[in-house]
Tab-separated table of C-alpha atoms and ligand atoms in Angstrom:
chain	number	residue	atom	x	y	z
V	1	UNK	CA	78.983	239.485	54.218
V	2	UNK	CA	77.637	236.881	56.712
V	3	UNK	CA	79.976	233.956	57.826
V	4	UNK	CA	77.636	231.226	56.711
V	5	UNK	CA	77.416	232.785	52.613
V	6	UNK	CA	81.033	231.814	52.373
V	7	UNK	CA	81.873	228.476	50.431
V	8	UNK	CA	83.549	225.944	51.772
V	9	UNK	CA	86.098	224.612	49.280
V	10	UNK	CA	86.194	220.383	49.018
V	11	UNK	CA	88.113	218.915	46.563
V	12	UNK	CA	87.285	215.065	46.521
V	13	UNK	CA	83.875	214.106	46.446
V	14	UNK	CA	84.733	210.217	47.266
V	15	UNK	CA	82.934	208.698	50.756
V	16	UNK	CA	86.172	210.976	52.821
V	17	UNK	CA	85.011	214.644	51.529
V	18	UNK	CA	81.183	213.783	50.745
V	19	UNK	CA	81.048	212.820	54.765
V	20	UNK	CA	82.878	216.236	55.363
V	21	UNK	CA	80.411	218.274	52.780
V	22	UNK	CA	77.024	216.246	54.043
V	23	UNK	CA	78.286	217.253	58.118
V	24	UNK	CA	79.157	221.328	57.350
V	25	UNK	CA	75.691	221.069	55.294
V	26	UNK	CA	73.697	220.062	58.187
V	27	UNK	CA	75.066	222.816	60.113
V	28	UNK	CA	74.119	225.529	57.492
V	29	UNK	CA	77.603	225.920	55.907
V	30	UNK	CA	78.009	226.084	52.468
V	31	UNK	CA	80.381	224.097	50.243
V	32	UNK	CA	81.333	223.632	46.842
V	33	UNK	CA	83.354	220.181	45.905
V	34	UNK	CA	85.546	219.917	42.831
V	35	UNK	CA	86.125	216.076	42.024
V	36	UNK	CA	87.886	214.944	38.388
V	37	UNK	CA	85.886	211.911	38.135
V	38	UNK	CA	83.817	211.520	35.849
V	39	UNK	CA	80.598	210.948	38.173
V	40	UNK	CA	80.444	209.299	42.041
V	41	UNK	CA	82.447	206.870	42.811
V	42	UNK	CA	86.042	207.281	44.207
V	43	UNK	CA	87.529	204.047	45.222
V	44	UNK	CA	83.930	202.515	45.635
V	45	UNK	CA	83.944	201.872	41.731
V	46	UNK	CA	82.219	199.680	39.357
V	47	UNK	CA	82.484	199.105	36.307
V	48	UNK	CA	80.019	197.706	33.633
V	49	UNK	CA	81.012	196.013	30.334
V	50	UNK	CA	78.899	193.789	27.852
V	51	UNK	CA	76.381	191.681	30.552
V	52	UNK	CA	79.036	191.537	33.129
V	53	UNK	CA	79.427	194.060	35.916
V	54	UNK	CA	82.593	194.176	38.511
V	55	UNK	CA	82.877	196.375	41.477
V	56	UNK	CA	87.159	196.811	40.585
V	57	UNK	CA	87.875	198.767	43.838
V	58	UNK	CA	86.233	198.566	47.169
V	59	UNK	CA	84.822	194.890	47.731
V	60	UNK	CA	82.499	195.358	50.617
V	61	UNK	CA	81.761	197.677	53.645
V	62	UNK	CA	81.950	197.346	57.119
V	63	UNK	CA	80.487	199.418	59.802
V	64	UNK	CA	81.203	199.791	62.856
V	65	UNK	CA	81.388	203.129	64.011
V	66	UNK	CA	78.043	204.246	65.290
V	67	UNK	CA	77.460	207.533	63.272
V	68	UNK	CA	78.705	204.883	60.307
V	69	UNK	CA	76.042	202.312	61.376
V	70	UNK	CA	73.282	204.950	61.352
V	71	UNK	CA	74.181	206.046	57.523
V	72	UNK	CA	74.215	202.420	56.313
V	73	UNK	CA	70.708	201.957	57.921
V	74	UNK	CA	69.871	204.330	55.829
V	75	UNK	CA	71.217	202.781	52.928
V	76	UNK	CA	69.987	200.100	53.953
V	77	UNK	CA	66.559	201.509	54.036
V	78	UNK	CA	66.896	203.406	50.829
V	79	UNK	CA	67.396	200.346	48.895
V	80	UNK	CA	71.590	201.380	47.864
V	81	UNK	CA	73.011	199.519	50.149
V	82	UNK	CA	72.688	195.676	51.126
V	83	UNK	CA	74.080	192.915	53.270
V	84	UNK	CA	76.290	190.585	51.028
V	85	UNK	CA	75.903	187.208	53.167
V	86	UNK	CA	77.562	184.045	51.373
V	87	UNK	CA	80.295	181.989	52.192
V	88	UNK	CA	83.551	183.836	52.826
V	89	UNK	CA	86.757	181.882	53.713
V	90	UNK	CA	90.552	182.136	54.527
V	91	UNK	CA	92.878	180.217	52.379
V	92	UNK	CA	95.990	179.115	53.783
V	93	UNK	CA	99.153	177.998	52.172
V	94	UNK	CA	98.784	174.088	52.404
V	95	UNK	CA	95.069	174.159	51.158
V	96	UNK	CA	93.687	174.875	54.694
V	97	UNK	CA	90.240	176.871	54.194
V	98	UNK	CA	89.125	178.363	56.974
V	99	UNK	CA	85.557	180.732	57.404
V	100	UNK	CA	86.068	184.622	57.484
V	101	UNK	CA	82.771	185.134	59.187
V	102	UNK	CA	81.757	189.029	59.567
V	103	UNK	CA	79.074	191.867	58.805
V	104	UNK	CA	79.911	192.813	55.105
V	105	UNK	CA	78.018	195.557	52.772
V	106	UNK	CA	78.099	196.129	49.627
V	107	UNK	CA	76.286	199.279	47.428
V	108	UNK	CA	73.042	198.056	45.023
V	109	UNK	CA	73.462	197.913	42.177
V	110	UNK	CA	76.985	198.572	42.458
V	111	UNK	CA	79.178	199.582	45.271
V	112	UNK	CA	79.160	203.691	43.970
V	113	UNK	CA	75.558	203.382	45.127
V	114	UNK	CA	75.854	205.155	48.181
V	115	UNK	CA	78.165	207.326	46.930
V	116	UNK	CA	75.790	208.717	44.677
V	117	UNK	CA	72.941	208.511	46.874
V	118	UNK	CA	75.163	211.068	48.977
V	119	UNK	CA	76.422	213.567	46.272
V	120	UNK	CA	72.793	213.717	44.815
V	121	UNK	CA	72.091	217.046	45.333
V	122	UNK	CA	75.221	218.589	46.295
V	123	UNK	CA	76.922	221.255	44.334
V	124	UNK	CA	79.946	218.775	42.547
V	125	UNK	CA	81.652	219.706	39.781
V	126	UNK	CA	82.759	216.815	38.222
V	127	UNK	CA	85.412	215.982	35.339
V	128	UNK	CA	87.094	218.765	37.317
V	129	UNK	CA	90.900	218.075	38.551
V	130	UNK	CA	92.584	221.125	40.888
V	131	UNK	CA	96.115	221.761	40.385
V	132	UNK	CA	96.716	224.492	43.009
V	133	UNK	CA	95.801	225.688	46.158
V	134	UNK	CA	97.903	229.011	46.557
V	135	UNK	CA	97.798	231.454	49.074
V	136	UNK	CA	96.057	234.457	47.451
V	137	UNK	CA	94.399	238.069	48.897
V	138	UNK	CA	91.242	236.684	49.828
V	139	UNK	CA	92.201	233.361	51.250
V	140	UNK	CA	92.827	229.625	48.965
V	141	UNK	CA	92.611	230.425	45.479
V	142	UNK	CA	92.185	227.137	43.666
V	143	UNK	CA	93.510	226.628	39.996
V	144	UNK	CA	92.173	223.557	37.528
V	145	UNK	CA	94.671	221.531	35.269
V	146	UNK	CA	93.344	223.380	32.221
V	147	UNK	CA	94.635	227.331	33.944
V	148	UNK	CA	90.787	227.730	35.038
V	149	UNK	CA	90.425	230.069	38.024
V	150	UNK	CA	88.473	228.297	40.557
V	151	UNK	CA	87.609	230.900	43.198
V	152	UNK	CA	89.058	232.198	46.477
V	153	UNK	CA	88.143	230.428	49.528
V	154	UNK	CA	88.726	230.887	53.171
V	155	UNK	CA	88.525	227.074	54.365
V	156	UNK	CA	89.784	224.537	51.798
V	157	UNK	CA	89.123	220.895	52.759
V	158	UNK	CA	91.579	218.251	50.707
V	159	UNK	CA	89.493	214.785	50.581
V	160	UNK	CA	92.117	213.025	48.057
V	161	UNK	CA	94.659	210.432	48.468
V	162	UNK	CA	97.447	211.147	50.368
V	163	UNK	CA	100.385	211.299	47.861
V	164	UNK	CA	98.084	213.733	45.741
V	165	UNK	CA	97.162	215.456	48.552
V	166	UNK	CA	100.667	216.441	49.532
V	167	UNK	CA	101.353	219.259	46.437
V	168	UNK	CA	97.769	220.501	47.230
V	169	UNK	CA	98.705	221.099	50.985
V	170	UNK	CA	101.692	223.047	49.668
V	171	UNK	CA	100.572	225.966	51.356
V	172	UNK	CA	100.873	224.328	54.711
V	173	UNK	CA	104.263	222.514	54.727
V	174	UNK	CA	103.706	220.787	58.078
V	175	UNK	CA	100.381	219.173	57.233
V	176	UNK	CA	102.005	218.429	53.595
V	177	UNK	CA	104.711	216.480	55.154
V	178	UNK	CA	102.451	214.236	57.806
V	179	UNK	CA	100.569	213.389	54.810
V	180	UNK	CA	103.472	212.560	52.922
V	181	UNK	CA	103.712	209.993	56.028
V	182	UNK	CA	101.468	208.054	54.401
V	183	UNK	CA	102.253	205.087	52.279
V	184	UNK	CA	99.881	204.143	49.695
V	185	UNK	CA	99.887	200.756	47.496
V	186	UNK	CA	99.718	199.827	44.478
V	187	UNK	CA	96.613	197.207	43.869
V	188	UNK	CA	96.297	195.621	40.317
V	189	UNK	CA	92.505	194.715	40.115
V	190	UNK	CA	91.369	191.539	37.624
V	191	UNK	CA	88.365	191.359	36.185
V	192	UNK	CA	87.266	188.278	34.890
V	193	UNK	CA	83.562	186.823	33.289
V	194	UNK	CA	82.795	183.093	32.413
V	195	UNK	CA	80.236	181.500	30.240
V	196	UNK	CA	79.356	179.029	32.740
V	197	UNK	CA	79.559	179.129	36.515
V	198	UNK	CA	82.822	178.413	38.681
V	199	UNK	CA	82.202	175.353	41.054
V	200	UNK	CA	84.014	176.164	43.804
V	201	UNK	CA	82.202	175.754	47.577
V	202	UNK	CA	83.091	179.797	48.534
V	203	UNK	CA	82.030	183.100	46.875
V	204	UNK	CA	85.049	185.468	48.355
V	205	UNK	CA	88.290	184.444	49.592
V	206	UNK	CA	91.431	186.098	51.664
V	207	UNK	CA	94.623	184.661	50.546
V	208	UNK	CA	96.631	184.374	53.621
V	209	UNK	CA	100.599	184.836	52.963
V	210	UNK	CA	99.875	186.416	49.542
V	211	UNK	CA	102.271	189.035	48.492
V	212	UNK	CA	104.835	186.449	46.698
V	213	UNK	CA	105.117	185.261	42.874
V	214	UNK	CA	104.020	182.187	44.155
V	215	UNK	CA	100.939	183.617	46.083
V	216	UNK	CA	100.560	186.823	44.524
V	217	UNK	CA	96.295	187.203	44.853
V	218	UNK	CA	95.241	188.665	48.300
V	219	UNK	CA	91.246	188.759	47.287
V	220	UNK	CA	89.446	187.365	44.936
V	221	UNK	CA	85.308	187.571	44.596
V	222	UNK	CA	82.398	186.395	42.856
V	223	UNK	CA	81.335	189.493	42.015
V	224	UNK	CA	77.733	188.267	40.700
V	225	UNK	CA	77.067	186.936	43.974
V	226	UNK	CA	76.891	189.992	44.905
V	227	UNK	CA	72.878	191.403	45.759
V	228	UNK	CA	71.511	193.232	42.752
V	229	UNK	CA	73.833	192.288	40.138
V	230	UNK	CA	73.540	190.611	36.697
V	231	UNK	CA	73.738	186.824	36.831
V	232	UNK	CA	76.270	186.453	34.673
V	233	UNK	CA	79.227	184.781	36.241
V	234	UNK	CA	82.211	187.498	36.964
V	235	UNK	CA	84.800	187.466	39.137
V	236	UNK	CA	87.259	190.210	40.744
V	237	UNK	CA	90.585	189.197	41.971
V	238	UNK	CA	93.335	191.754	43.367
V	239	UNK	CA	96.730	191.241	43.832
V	240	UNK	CA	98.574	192.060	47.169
V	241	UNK	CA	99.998	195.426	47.685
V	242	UNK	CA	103.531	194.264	48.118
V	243	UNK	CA	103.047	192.355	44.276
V	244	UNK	CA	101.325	195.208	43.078
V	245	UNK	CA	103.954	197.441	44.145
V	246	UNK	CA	106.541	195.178	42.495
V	247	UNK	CA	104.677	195.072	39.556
V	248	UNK	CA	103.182	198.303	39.141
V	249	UNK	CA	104.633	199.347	35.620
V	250	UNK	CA	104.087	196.004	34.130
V	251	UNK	CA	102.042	195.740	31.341
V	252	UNK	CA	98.301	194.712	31.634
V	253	UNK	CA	98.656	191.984	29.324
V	254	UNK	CA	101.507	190.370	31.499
V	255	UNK	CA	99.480	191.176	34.695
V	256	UNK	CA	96.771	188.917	33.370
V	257	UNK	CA	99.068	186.305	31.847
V	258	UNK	CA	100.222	185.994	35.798
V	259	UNK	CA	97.016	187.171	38.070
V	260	UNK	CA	94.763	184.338	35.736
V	261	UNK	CA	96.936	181.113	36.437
V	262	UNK	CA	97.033	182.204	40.658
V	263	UNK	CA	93.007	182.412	40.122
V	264	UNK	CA	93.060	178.802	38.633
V	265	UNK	CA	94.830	177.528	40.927
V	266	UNK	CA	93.057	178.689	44.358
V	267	UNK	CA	89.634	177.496	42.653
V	268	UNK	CA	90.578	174.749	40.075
V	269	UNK	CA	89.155	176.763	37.358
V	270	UNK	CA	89.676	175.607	33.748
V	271	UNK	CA	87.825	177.451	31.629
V	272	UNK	CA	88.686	180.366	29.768
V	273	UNK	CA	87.491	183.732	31.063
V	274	UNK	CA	85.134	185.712	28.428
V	275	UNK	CA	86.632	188.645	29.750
V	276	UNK	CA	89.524	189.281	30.941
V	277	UNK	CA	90.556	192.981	31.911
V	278	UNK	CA	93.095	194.285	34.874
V	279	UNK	CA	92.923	197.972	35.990
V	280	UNK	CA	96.027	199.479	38.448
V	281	UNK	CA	94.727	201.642	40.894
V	282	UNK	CA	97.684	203.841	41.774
V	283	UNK	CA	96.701	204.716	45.074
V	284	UNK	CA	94.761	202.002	46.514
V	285	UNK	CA	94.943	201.138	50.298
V	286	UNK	CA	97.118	203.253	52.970
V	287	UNK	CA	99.800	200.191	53.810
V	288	UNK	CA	100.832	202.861	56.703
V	289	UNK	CA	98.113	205.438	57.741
V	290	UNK	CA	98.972	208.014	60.259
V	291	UNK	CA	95.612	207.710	63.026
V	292	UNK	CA	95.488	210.870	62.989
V	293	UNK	CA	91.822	210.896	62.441
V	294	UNK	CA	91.985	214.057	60.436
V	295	UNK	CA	94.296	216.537	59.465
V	296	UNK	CA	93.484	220.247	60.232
V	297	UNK	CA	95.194	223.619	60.581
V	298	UNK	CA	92.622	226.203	62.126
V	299	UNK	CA	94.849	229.881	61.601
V	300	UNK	CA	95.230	228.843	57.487
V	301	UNK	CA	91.831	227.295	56.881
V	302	UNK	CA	93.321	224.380	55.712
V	303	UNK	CA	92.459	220.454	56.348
V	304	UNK	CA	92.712	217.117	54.970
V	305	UNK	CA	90.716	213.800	55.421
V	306	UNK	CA	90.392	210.680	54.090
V	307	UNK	CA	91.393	206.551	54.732
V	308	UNK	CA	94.894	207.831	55.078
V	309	UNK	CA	93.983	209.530	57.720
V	310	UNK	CA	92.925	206.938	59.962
V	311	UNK	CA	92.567	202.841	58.759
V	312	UNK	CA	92.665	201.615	55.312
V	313	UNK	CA	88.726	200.957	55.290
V	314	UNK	CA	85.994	202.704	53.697
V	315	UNK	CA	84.505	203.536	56.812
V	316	UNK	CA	87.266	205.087	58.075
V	317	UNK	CA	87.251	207.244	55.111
V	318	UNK	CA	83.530	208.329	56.656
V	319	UNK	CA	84.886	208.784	59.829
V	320	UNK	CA	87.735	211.289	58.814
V	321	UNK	CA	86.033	213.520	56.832
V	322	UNK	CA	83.200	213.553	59.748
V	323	UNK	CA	85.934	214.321	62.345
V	324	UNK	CA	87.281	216.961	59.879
V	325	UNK	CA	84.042	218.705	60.212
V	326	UNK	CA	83.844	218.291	63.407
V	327	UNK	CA	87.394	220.256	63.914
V	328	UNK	CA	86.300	222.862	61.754
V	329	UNK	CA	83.050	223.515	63.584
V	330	UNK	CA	84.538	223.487	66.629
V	331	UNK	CA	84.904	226.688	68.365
V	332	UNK	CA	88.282	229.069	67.618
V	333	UNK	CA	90.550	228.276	70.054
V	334	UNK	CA	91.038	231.774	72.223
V	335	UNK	CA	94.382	233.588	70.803
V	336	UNK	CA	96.413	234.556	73.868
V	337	UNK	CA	96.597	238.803	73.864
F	401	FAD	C1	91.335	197.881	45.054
F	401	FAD	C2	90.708	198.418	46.316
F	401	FAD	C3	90.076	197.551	47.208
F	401	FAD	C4	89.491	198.049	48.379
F	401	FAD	N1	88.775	197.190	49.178
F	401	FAD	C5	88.141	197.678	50.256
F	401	FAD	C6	87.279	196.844	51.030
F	401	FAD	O1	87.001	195.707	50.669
F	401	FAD	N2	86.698	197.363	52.144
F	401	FAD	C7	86.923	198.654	52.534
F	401	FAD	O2	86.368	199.076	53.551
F	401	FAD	N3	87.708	199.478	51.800
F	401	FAD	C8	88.305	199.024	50.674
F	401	FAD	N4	89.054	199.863	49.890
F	401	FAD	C9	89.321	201.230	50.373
F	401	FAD	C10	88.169	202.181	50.123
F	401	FAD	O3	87.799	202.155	48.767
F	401	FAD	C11	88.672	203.565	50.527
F	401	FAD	O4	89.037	203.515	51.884
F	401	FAD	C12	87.655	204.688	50.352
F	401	FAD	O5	86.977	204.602	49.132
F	401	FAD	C13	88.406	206.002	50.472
F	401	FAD	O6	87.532	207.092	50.293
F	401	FAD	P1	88.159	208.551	50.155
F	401	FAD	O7	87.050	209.478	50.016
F	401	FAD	O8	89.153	208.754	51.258
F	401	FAD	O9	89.052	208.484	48.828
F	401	FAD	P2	88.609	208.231	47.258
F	401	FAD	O10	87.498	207.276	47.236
F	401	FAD	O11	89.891	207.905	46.615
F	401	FAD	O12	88.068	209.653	46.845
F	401	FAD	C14	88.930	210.687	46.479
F	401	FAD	C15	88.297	211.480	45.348
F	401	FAD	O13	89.163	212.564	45.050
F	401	FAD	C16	89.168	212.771	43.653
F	401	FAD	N5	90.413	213.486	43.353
F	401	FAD	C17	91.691	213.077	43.518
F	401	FAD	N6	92.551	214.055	43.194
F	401	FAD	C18	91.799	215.115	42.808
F	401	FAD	C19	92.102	216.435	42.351
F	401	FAD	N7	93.375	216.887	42.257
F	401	FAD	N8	91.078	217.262	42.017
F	401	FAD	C20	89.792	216.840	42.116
F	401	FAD	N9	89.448	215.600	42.544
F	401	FAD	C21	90.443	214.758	42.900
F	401	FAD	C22	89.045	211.383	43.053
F	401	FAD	O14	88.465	211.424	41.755
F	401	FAD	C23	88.128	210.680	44.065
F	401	FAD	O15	86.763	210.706	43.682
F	401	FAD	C24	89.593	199.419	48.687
F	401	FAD	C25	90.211	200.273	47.777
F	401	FAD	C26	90.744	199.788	46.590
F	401	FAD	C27	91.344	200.744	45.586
């Protein structure tokens, strides 16, 4: 059988393992990606409810990296990506506002734009969560959560946030444990709509010092400001990762009753939200990535990428799983006789 007619196993199809998948592709491998989401998205997630639309995870992109820059031009060009221009600012304990100029992106309609724009086409499974990766006769054989057998595979790539990345790198204790290295927050996400439209002078805000009961929102957005998306006024706030780590088994009803007062008070709000809904992501931002760039083990097929990896931005999700290919395409290093 010829090298190239040999899957590639990815499991995470988020911007990290699609980069990977879309890199091997070009140079006529062949992969297969398992992802348990429900359809493209990952951490660049929106969600839609009633007239009101909220991207809950990633805010916005950035891109810097060159090879980064060149696939947002193309998003750019294809209409699912945009540049998300308006008025941006600091605020600092003692009610100093200062600008937080910068290039900032953002997927049309919603921020899983791109991401679907780059699993269209690909062979994804999706709805599809793996439980194993164990060392079988014929390389990685991967197991779902429901028992099903998933195939044998010589190269497995593992595109999924670190701490559930570590039991699926199981079979390679030493990358298991660098990626164990890596700390991942808690964020609780609020999203909020109004009937009418909040008067305050900025559309996004940093909260500088946040991470405190008294200053416990980091971010909060006008989402519908936002190119491409429905009028109607909604807002996403998040709460700092040292908060949401605090907080991370409260209820969602409490998280509100807290997250909602903070909001009012950085943008003298009064009025009472249409919609009110907060979502904990588990796994949100790397508080401690490793800069590793990738994580890759040539003799057992075996490799990791993602944020974690590298920088807690979406791009640098991009940039690991392109490095990952990279490594894997690379040439065998020569085995000494
Ligand atoms: C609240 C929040 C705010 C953020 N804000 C920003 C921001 O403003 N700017 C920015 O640049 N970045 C931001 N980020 C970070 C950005 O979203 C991530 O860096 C990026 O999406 C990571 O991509 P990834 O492919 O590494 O991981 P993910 O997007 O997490 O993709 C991993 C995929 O793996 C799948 N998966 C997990 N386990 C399994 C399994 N066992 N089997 C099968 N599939 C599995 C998941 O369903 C998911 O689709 C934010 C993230 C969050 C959560």
């Amino acid at each position: 059988m010829s090298v190239l007619s040999v899957p590639i196993a990815i499991i995470g199809a988020g911007l990290a393992g699609l980069a990977c998948a879309d890199r091997l592709m070009q140079a006529g491998l062949e992969v297969r990606l398992f992802d348990k989401g429900r359809g493209p998205g990952g951490r660049l997630s929106t969600r839609r409810s009633d007239r009101f639309q909220f991207d809950h995870g990633c805010q916005f992109l950035t891109a810097r990296d060159p090879d980064f820059q060149g696939r947002m031009a193309r998003w750019l060009d294809d209409g699912v990506a945009a540049r998300w221009t308006v008025p941006v600012v600091r605020l600092h304990p003692g009610g100093l506002v200062e600008d937080s100029p910068g290039e900032r992106f953002v997927g049309v309609p919603g921020m899983n734009a791109p991401i679907h724009a780059l699993a269209d086409g690909l062979p994804v499974q999706w709805g599809l969560r793996v439980a194993a990766v164990e060392p079988g006769r014929d390389g990685w054989r991967l197991t779902a959560e429901d028992g099903r057998d998933l195939g044998c595979y010589q190269q497995v790539v593992i595109a999924v946030p670190a701490p559930q990345a570590v039991p699926l790198l199981a079979g390679a204790p030493d990358l298991a444990s660098r990626a164990a290295m890596a700390h991942m927050a808690h964020c609780w996400a609020v999203m909020l709509a109004f009937e009418d439209r909040i008067d305050v002078a900025w559309d996004a805000a940093f909260v500088a010092a946040a991470g405190g009961e008294g200053r416990p929102l980091s971010w909060l957005a006008r989402n519908s400001s936002k190119p491409g998306r429905p009028p109607a006024e909604s807002w996403v706030l998040h709460a700092a990762p040292t908060w949401s780590d605090v907080h991370s088994e409260l209820a969602s009803d409490a998280v509100l009753a807290r997250l909602l007062p903070a909001f009012q008070t950085l943008t003298g709000a009064r009025a009472a939200p249409v919609h009110a809904v907060a979502h904990r992501w588990r796994y949100a931002l790397p508080t401690a990535p490793l800069g590793d760039g990738c994580l890759w083990k040539p003799q057992a097929g075996l490799g990791a990428c993602g944020d974690w990896c590298l920088e807690a931005r979406a791009e640098a999700a991009w940039v690991s799983g392109r490095r990952l290919a990279q490594a894997m395409l690379a040439p065998a290093p020569e085995r000494p006789l």
